[in-house]
Amino acid sequence: MDKDRHETFEEMIGPVGSPLQRVLLKASRRANRTADKLRLSARKRFPFILPSRGPLSDLDGGIQVSVHVVSRDPLVLYTPVGGPRPFYSVAAIGRRLASRRAAFLLMPSWTLERPAVVEQIGRDLAWYARLCPDHEVIFLCNTEEERRLIAAAGGTAIFSNHNLMISEDVFRPLPDVPVEFDAVYTGRISHTKRHYLAFDIERLVHIATSIGELPPSGARAFVRRLQAQSPLHRIANPIVDGMTASLSQAEVNRVYNQAAVGLCLSAAEGAMYSSMEYLMAGLPIVSTPSLGGRDVYFDPNYCLIAEPEPAAIRKAVETLRDRAIPRQEIRARTLEKVRAQRLELMAYLSALLRRMGSDAPPLSQWPFPPTSALMRWAPVRDHARELAALASPADRA
């Protein structure tokens, strides 16, 4: 394990059938990591060096980004940012809109409490201001420390945790669903998620999907490891060709309602959508200490921070399970916090729209759809084509 108690690849996949299989798995992982590094290297540099016109200008057009239109006129866009150079996706879409006035609301998908990353953001913001002087860039930070760091680097930032986007209409208590498990853990197949910390829990259900952090052979080996832990442990996802398939949000919510406690076991990430999903569904939470902002809506009455050790996690789960706090109480207290911060963001956006020339009345309704619709990933060139079609007559002139 490393300093953050992340398992090695060998520890994640567990024992395999033969030495040859282990060699093949390790070779597959090396090839996968090399390919990922090459793709990331190109992704994070291309938008900053490509010309604005000519045959080479669209070499970054295949970069996958999520862009949600908050306002068409004036143009206000919401987009997640992350990785070692978070601003690359903004540069990719923004340089295609350089002639238009626009505002970008940036949602950090991974913690920005990383000095080297923030220093790079500061340099990229200065470059972008010269390229697109009519664009306003606003970071919606998951923690006050993120806001402070971005502001110190010369950026515009407000505190607005991205878990505000989770829909309370989707994630909610279901009184007709019996509790079958002590805990549920929603975590992608990744060493950062530290699944092993939950292995001492007696009755456990996993919701696990792969986004390619392990090669397919490694992900299948990890799934087999989860399946072999205990007859009282279960993977909620359908298993197709040895891999976990996706669940709908309604299916995820039903699994939450089958558990007594929700788990958050990573040391660092973003604000962790599933932490808010648990709370909306009325689950208390056991978390490890973490960076990223998932604890913003925690309450010590029903959220315990435990040391990253399997025995400590199990003990905390049993403590919250036995308290049997009413789910509607957890949900109601969470929604009270969420609604107050949604109103603050709506007021900020109303002022932004006025500053950009809108004569519309202040926002009276939450302007964001559920995250399943909000996160619409597509190539940069496709988003640019759609945004061009939304241009006002003045922008087209």
Short mmCIF file of C-alpha atoms in Angstrom, two decimals:
data_model
loop_
_atom_site.label_atom_id
_atom_site.label_comp_id
_atom_site.label_asym_id
_atom_site.label_seq_id
_atom_site.Cartn_x
_atom_site.Cartn_y
_atom_site.Cartn_z
CA MET A 1 0.00 0.00 0.00
CA ASP A 2 1.05 3.61 -0.55
CA LYS A 3 0.99 6.50 1.92
CA ASP A 4 -2.77 7.00 1.38
CA ARG A 5 -3.39 3.31 2.09
CA HIS A 6 -4.24 2.65 -1.54
CA GLU A 7 -3.84 -0.96 -2.54
CA THR A 8 -1.33 -1.94 -5.19
CA PHE A 9 -2.58 -3.45 -8.43
CA GLU A 10 -1.56 -6.90 -7.22
CA GLU A 11 -3.48 -6.42 -3.97
CA MET A 12 -6.58 -5.21 -5.84
CA ILE A 13 -6.82 -8.18 -8.17
CA GLY A 14 -6.05 -10.72 -5.44
CA PRO A 15 -4.79 -14.24 -6.15
CA VAL A 16 -5.02 -15.43 -9.74
CA GLY A 17 -4.97 -18.90 -11.24
CA SER A 18 -1.34 -19.15 -12.31
CA PRO A 19 1.94 -17.19 -12.48
CA LEU A 20 1.39 -16.77 -16.23
CA GLN A 21 -1.99 -15.15 -15.66
CA ARG A 22 -0.43 -12.72 -13.18
CA VAL A 23 2.31 -11.81 -15.68
CA LEU A 24 -0.30 -11.23 -18.39
CA LEU A 25 -2.43 -9.06 -16.07
CA LYS A 26 0.56 -6.92 -15.11
CA ALA A 27 1.57 -6.53 -18.77
CA SER A 28 -1.98 -5.51 -19.66
CA ARG A 29 -1.97 -2.92 -16.90
CA ARG A 30 1.35 -1.45 -18.06
CA ALA A 31 0.04 -1.16 -21.62
CA ASN A 32 -3.19 0.41 -20.38
CA ARG A 33 -1.34 2.97 -18.23
CA THR A 34 1.04 3.88 -21.07
CA ALA A 35 -1.85 4.45 -23.47
CA ASP A 36 -3.68 6.54 -20.85
CA LYS A 37 -0.60 8.70 -20.25
CA LEU A 38 -0.19 9.35 -23.98
CA ARG A 39 -3.85 10.28 -24.38
CA LEU A 40 -3.75 12.55 -21.32
CA SER A 41 -0.55 14.22 -22.46
CA ALA A 42 -2.12 15.12 -25.80
CA ARG A 43 -5.43 16.17 -24.23
CA LYS A 44 -3.94 18.57 -21.73
CA ARG A 45 -1.60 20.29 -24.21
CA PHE A 46 -3.40 20.46 -27.55
CA PRO A 47 -5.97 23.16 -26.69
CA PHE A 48 -3.19 25.53 -25.63
CA ILE A 49 -0.96 25.16 -28.69
CA LEU A 50 -3.23 24.57 -31.69
CA PRO A 51 -3.93 27.37 -34.19
CA SER A 52 -7.42 28.89 -34.29
CA ARG A 53 -7.80 28.21 -38.02
CA GLY A 54 -6.51 25.75 -40.59
CA PRO A 55 -6.25 21.97 -40.91
CA LEU A 56 -4.62 21.50 -37.49
CA SER A 57 -7.13 23.61 -35.54
CA ASP A 58 -9.51 20.71 -34.85
CA LEU A 59 -6.99 18.19 -33.53
CA ASP A 60 -8.50 18.61 -30.06
CA GLY A 61 -12.06 18.27 -31.35
CA GLY A 62 -12.38 14.71 -30.11
CA ILE A 63 -11.78 15.62 -26.47
CA GLN A 64 -14.80 14.48 -24.45
CA VAL A 65 -16.33 17.24 -22.33
CA SER A 66 -19.60 17.85 -20.57
CA VAL A 67 -21.24 21.20 -21.26
CA HIS A 68 -24.62 22.28 -19.91
CA VAL A 69 -26.24 25.49 -21.15
CA VAL A 70 -27.51 27.44 -18.13
CA SER A 71 -28.48 30.45 -20.24
CA ARG A 72 -28.57 30.88 -24.02
CA ASP A 73 -28.55 34.67 -24.10
CA PRO A 74 -26.35 35.74 -22.42
CA LEU A 75 -24.38 32.52 -22.85
CA VAL A 76 -23.62 30.83 -19.53
CA LEU A 77 -22.17 27.32 -19.52
CA TYR A 78 -21.60 24.79 -16.74
CA THR A 79 -18.79 22.30 -17.17
CA PRO A 80 -16.76 19.96 -14.92
CA VAL A 81 -12.98 20.28 -14.77
CA GLY A 82 -10.40 17.86 -13.41
CA GLY A 83 -7.12 16.07 -13.92
CA PRO A 84 -3.56 17.33 -13.56
CA ARG A 85 -4.31 20.33 -15.80
CA PRO A 86 -7.99 21.03 -15.15
CA PHE A 87 -8.32 24.00 -17.50
CA TYR A 88 -7.60 22.08 -20.71
CA SER A 89 -11.26 21.24 -21.38
CA VAL A 90 -12.29 24.89 -20.93
CA ALA A 91 -9.55 25.94 -23.35
CA ALA A 92 -10.77 23.36 -25.88
CA ILE A 93 -14.38 24.55 -25.91
CA GLY A 94 -13.67 28.20 -25.08
CA ARG A 95 -11.32 28.89 -27.96
CA ARG A 96 -14.11 27.84 -30.32
CA LEU A 97 -16.31 30.54 -28.75
CA ALA A 98 -13.66 33.28 -28.58
CA SER A 99 -15.74 35.77 -30.59
CA ARG A 100 -18.76 35.54 -28.26
CA ARG A 101 -19.38 36.91 -24.82
CA ALA A 102 -19.76 33.98 -22.44
CA ALA A 103 -19.42 32.89 -18.84
CA PHE A 104 -18.15 29.50 -17.72
CA LEU A 105 -19.15 27.94 -14.41
CA LEU A 106 -16.46 25.38 -13.61
CA MET A 107 -17.23 22.42 -11.35
CA PRO A 108 -14.08 20.75 -9.94
CA SER A 109 -14.57 16.99 -10.24
CA TRP A 110 -11.41 16.35 -8.19
CA THR A 111 -10.01 18.30 -5.26
CA LEU A 112 -8.15 21.48 -6.16
CA GLU A 113 -6.35 21.51 -2.81
CA ARG A 114 -3.18 20.72 -4.74
CA PRO A 115 -0.72 23.65 -4.93
CA ALA A 116 1.02 22.58 -8.16
CA VAL A 117 -2.32 22.14 -9.94
CA VAL A 118 -3.58 25.54 -8.77
CA GLU A 119 -0.33 27.20 -9.90
CA GLN A 120 -0.92 25.76 -13.37
CA ILE A 121 -4.51 26.98 -13.31
CA GLY A 122 -3.25 30.49 -12.55
CA ARG A 123 -0.95 30.41 -15.59
CA ASP A 124 -3.71 29.00 -17.80
CA LEU A 125 -6.19 31.66 -16.65
CA ALA A 126 -3.75 34.42 -17.62
CA TRP A 127 -3.26 32.80 -21.06
CA TYR A 128 -7.00 32.38 -21.52
CA ALA A 129 -7.77 36.01 -20.58
CA ARG A 130 -5.57 37.14 -23.48
CA LEU A 131 -7.16 34.68 -25.91
CA CYS A 132 -10.81 35.20 -24.86
CA PRO A 133 -11.13 38.63 -23.19
CA ASP A 134 -14.96 38.49 -23.46
CA HIS A 135 -15.22 35.33 -21.37
CA GLU A 136 -15.78 35.21 -17.63
CA VAL A 137 -14.54 32.13 -15.78
CA ILE A 138 -15.98 31.27 -12.36
CA PHE A 139 -14.95 28.30 -10.25
CA LEU A 140 -17.74 26.76 -8.16
CA CYS A 141 -15.51 25.36 -5.45
CA ASN A 142 -16.37 22.37 -3.28
CA THR A 143 -14.60 23.76 -0.20
CA GLU A 144 -13.65 27.15 1.20
CA GLU A 145 -9.99 26.15 0.93
CA GLU A 146 -10.39 25.52 -2.81
CA ARG A 147 -12.00 28.94 -3.16
CA ARG A 148 -9.12 30.57 -1.30
CA LEU A 149 -6.48 28.82 -3.42
CA ILE A 150 -8.13 29.75 -6.73
CA ALA A 151 -8.60 33.36 -5.64
CA ALA A 152 -4.93 33.55 -4.60
CA ALA A 153 -3.97 32.30 -8.08
CA GLY A 154 -5.91 35.15 -9.71
CA GLY A 155 -9.15 33.34 -10.46
CA THR A 156 -12.76 34.17 -9.68
CA ALA A 157 -14.20 31.62 -7.29
CA ILE A 158 -17.15 31.10 -4.98
CA PHE A 159 -17.93 28.32 -2.55
CA SER A 160 -20.68 26.18 -4.08
CA ASN A 161 -20.32 22.45 -3.52
CA HIS A 162 -21.32 20.37 -6.55
CA ASN A 163 -23.47 18.05 -4.44
CA LEU A 164 -26.14 20.73 -4.70
CA MET A 165 -26.85 19.16 -8.10
CA ILE A 166 -28.06 15.81 -6.71
CA SER A 167 -31.80 15.35 -7.20
CA GLU A 168 -33.88 14.76 -4.09
CA ASP A 169 -36.66 13.55 -6.39
CA VAL A 170 -34.55 10.57 -7.50
CA PHE A 171 -32.78 9.75 -4.25
CA ARG A 172 -35.24 9.35 -1.39
CA PRO A 173 -36.37 6.88 1.28
CA LEU A 174 -38.53 4.00 0.08
CA PRO A 175 -40.53 2.80 3.09
CA ASP A 176 -41.58 -0.48 1.44
CA VAL A 177 -37.98 -1.71 0.91
CA PRO A 178 -36.58 -3.90 3.73
CA VAL A 179 -33.03 -3.41 4.98
CA GLU A 180 -30.87 -6.40 4.03
CA PHE A 181 -27.32 -5.03 4.42
CA ASP A 182 -25.34 -3.27 7.11
CA ALA A 183 -23.76 -0.96 4.52
CA VAL A 184 -23.62 -0.01 0.85
CA TYR A 185 -20.55 1.27 -0.95
CA THR A 186 -20.81 3.05 -4.29
CA GLY A 187 -17.30 3.17 -5.70
CA ARG A 188 -15.84 2.80 -9.17
CA ILE A 189 -13.19 0.14 -9.72
CA SER A 190 -10.17 2.18 -8.68
CA HIS A 191 -7.36 1.99 -6.13
CA THR A 192 -8.50 5.41 -4.84
CA LYS A 193 -11.78 3.94 -3.61
CA ARG A 194 -10.13 1.56 -1.11
CA HIS A 195 -12.86 -1.10 -1.21
CA TYR A 196 -10.84 -3.37 1.07
CA LEU A 197 -11.64 -1.10 4.03
CA ALA A 198 -15.20 -2.45 3.96
CA PHE A 199 -14.32 -6.13 3.86
CA ASP A 200 -14.81 -6.68 7.61
CA ILE A 201 -18.44 -5.52 7.47
CA GLU A 202 -20.72 -8.50 7.96
CA ARG A 203 -23.41 -7.74 5.36
CA LEU A 204 -22.25 -5.49 2.52
CA VAL A 205 -23.53 -4.52 -0.92
CA HIS A 206 -21.34 -2.90 -3.59
CA ILE A 207 -22.34 -0.68 -6.49
CA ALA A 208 -19.24 -0.79 -8.68
CA THR A 209 -18.52 0.23 -12.26
CA SER A 210 -15.36 0.53 -14.33
CA ILE A 211 -14.28 3.69 -16.15
CA GLY A 212 -11.08 2.12 -17.45
CA GLU A 213 -8.68 2.82 -14.59
CA LEU A 214 -7.82 -0.87 -14.65
CA PRO A 215 -7.55 -2.81 -17.93
CA PRO A 216 -10.58 -5.08 -18.55
CA SER A 217 -8.69 -8.18 -17.41
CA GLY A 218 -7.72 -6.42 -14.16
CA ALA A 219 -11.25 -5.14 -13.59
CA ARG A 220 -12.63 -8.67 -14.03
CA ALA A 221 -10.10 -9.99 -11.52
CA PHE A 222 -11.15 -7.29 -9.07
CA VAL A 223 -14.83 -8.21 -9.52
CA ARG A 224 -13.95 -11.84 -8.78
CA ARG A 225 -12.16 -10.68 -5.62
CA LEU A 226 -15.27 -8.82 -4.43
CA GLN A 227 -17.45 -11.84 -5.18
CA ALA A 228 -15.16 -14.12 -3.18
CA GLN A 229 -15.13 -12.04 0.00
CA SER A 230 -18.16 -13.43 1.79
CA PRO A 231 -21.49 -15.11 1.02
CA LEU A 232 -23.07 -12.15 2.84
CA HIS A 233 -21.45 -9.63 0.47
CA ARG A 234 -23.09 -8.85 -2.86
CA ILE A 235 -22.48 -6.76 -5.98
CA ALA A 236 -25.72 -5.02 -6.93
CA ASN A 237 -24.72 -4.45 -10.56
CA PRO A 238 -25.52 -7.10 -13.15
CA ILE A 239 -22.36 -9.02 -14.10
CA VAL A 240 -21.93 -9.22 -17.88
CA ASP A 241 -18.92 -11.09 -19.25
CA GLY A 242 -17.25 -10.83 -15.87
CA MET A 243 -17.72 -7.03 -15.67
CA THR A 244 -20.19 -4.94 -13.73
CA ALA A 245 -22.88 -3.26 -15.83
CA SER A 246 -24.50 0.07 -14.99
CA LEU A 247 -27.63 0.58 -12.89
CA SER A 248 -30.22 3.28 -13.44
CA GLN A 249 -30.47 5.99 -10.80
CA ALA A 250 -33.77 4.52 -9.61
CA GLU A 251 -32.11 1.12 -9.22
CA VAL A 252 -29.22 2.70 -7.30
CA ASN A 253 -31.69 4.39 -4.97
CA ARG A 254 -33.42 1.07 -4.30
CA VAL A 255 -30.08 -0.51 -3.36
CA TYR A 256 -29.42 2.37 -0.96
CA ASN A 257 -32.72 1.65 0.71
CA GLN A 258 -31.67 -1.96 1.24
CA ALA A 259 -28.72 -0.79 3.40
CA ALA A 260 -28.44 0.72 6.86
CA VAL A 261 -25.36 2.90 6.25
CA GLY A 262 -23.56 4.52 3.29
CA LEU A 263 -19.76 4.31 2.95
CA CYS A 264 -17.23 6.92 1.75
CA LEU A 265 -13.76 5.37 1.84
CA SER A 266 -11.45 7.38 -0.47
CA ALA A 267 -8.72 9.64 0.90
CA ALA A 268 -9.16 12.33 -1.76
CA GLU A 269 -11.46 12.98 -4.72
CA GLY A 270 -14.15 15.49 -5.60
CA ALA A 271 -17.17 16.11 -3.39
CA MET A 272 -18.36 12.55 -4.16
CA TYR A 273 -21.89 12.55 -5.58
CA SER A 274 -22.77 9.31 -3.81
CA SER A 275 -22.25 10.93 -0.39
CA MET A 276 -25.18 13.26 -1.13
CA GLU A 277 -27.18 10.43 -2.71
CA TYR A 278 -26.87 8.50 0.56
CA LEU A 279 -28.08 11.50 2.58
CA MET A 280 -30.99 12.22 0.24
CA ALA A 281 -32.02 8.57 0.63
CA GLY A 282 -31.85 8.99 4.40
CA LEU A 283 -28.72 6.93 5.06
CA PRO A 284 -26.23 7.82 7.78
CA ILE A 285 -22.61 7.83 6.60
CA VAL A 286 -19.32 6.33 7.68
CA SER A 287 -16.42 8.16 6.06
CA THR A 288 -12.66 8.19 6.31
CA PRO A 289 -10.84 11.52 6.67
CA SER A 290 -10.75 13.04 3.19
CA LEU A 291 -10.01 15.95 0.88
CA GLY A 292 -12.54 17.06 -1.71
CA GLY A 293 -15.58 18.44 0.11
CA ARG A 294 -17.85 15.45 0.61
CA ASP A 295 -18.10 16.30 4.31
CA VAL A 296 -19.67 19.73 3.71
CA TYR A 297 -23.18 18.40 4.39
CA PHE A 298 -22.21 15.90 7.08
CA ASP A 299 -23.74 16.09 10.53
CA PRO A 300 -21.97 14.49 13.52
CA ASN A 301 -25.27 13.04 14.71
CA TYR A 302 -25.43 10.69 11.73
CA CYS A 303 -22.03 10.92 9.99
CA LEU A 304 -18.98 9.32 11.60
CA ILE A 305 -15.37 9.82 10.52
CA ALA A 306 -13.42 6.60 11.12
CA GLU A 307 -9.78 5.74 10.71
CA PRO A 308 -8.95 3.98 7.41
CA GLU A 309 -8.75 0.53 8.95
CA PRO A 310 -11.23 -2.31 8.26
CA ALA A 311 -11.96 -2.87 11.97
CA ALA A 312 -12.63 0.83 12.58
CA ILE A 313 -14.95 1.03 9.58
CA ARG A 314 -16.92 -2.00 10.75
CA LYS A 315 -17.28 -0.62 14.28
CA ALA A 316 -18.52 2.76 13.00
CA VAL A 317 -21.02 1.04 10.68
CA GLU A 318 -22.40 -1.04 13.54
CA THR A 319 -22.69 2.06 15.73
CA LEU A 320 -24.78 3.96 13.16
CA ARG A 321 -26.79 0.88 12.21
CA ASP A 322 -27.79 0.37 15.82
CA ARG A 323 -28.78 4.02 16.31
CA ALA A 324 -31.54 3.48 13.71
CA ILE A 325 -31.94 7.21 13.04
CA PRO A 326 -35.17 7.82 11.06
CA ARG A 327 -34.37 8.24 7.38
CA GLN A 328 -36.76 11.14 6.93
CA GLU A 329 -34.92 13.01 9.68
CA ILE A 330 -31.55 12.65 7.91
CA ARG A 331 -33.09 13.65 4.60
CA ALA A 332 -34.92 16.67 6.03
CA ARG A 333 -31.84 18.05 7.78
CA THR A 334 -29.77 17.58 4.63
CA LEU A 335 -32.35 19.28 2.42
CA GLU A 336 -32.45 22.25 4.78
CA LYS A 337 -28.72 22.83 4.21
CA VAL A 338 -28.96 22.18 0.48
CA ARG A 339 -31.85 24.56 -0.13
CA ALA A 340 -30.09 27.42 1.66
CA GLN A 341 -26.99 27.02 -0.52
CA ARG A 342 -29.04 26.61 -3.68
CA LEU A 343 -30.66 29.98 -2.96
CA GLU A 344 -27.21 31.54 -2.55
CA LEU A 345 -26.09 30.16 -5.93
CA MET A 346 -29.32 31.30 -7.61
CA ALA A 347 -28.77 34.83 -6.28
CA TYR A 348 -25.18 34.78 -7.57
CA LEU A 349 -26.29 33.57 -11.02
CA SER A 350 -29.07 36.19 -11.18
CA ALA A 351 -26.50 38.92 -10.53
CA LEU A 352 -24.17 37.39 -13.15
CA LEU A 353 -26.92 37.39 -15.78
CA ARG A 354 -27.78 41.03 -15.02
CA ARG A 355 -24.12 41.99 -15.28
CA MET A 356 -23.99 40.31 -18.70
CA GLY A 357 -26.94 42.36 -19.93
CA SER A 358 -29.96 40.16 -19.23
CA ASP A 359 -33.21 41.91 -18.41
CA ALA A 360 -34.87 38.69 -17.19
CA PRO A 361 -36.20 38.65 -13.60
CA PRO A 362 -34.04 37.01 -10.91
CA LEU A 363 -34.05 33.23 -10.90
CA SER A 364 -36.93 31.84 -8.88
CA GLN A 365 -36.44 28.15 -9.70
CA TRP A 366 -33.38 25.92 -9.49
CA PRO A 367 -31.91 26.12 -13.05
CA PHE A 368 -30.06 22.79 -13.11
CA PRO A 369 -31.42 19.37 -14.12
CA PRO A 370 -30.50 16.17 -12.23
CA THR A 371 -26.91 15.09 -12.67
CA SER A 372 -27.87 12.34 -15.14
CA ALA A 373 -28.98 15.07 -17.58
CA LEU A 374 -26.47 17.69 -16.41
CA MET A 375 -23.47 15.53 -17.27
CA ARG A 376 -23.86 15.16 -21.03
CA TRP A 377 -20.50 14.07 -22.41
CA ALA A 378 -19.70 14.55 -26.10
CA PRO A 379 -16.72 15.57 -28.27
CA VAL A 380 -15.76 19.25 -28.13
CA ARG A 381 -16.55 19.72 -31.82
CA ASP A 382 -20.13 18.47 -31.30
CA HIS A 383 -20.74 20.84 -28.38
CA ALA A 384 -19.25 23.72 -30.40
CA ARG A 385 -21.59 22.95 -33.31
CA GLU A 386 -24.62 22.98 -31.01
CA LEU A 387 -23.53 26.19 -29.30
CA ALA A 388 -23.06 27.88 -32.67
CA ALA A 389 -26.68 27.08 -33.47
CA LEU A 390 -27.71 28.80 -30.22
CA ALA A 391 -25.90 32.05 -31.07
CA SER A 392 -28.00 35.20 -30.88
CA PRO A 393 -28.34 37.42 -34.00
CA ALA A 394 -25.82 39.84 -32.51
CA ASP A 395 -23.32 37.02 -32.05
CA ARG A 396 -23.83 35.83 -35.62
CA ALA A 397 -23.37 39.32 -37.06
#
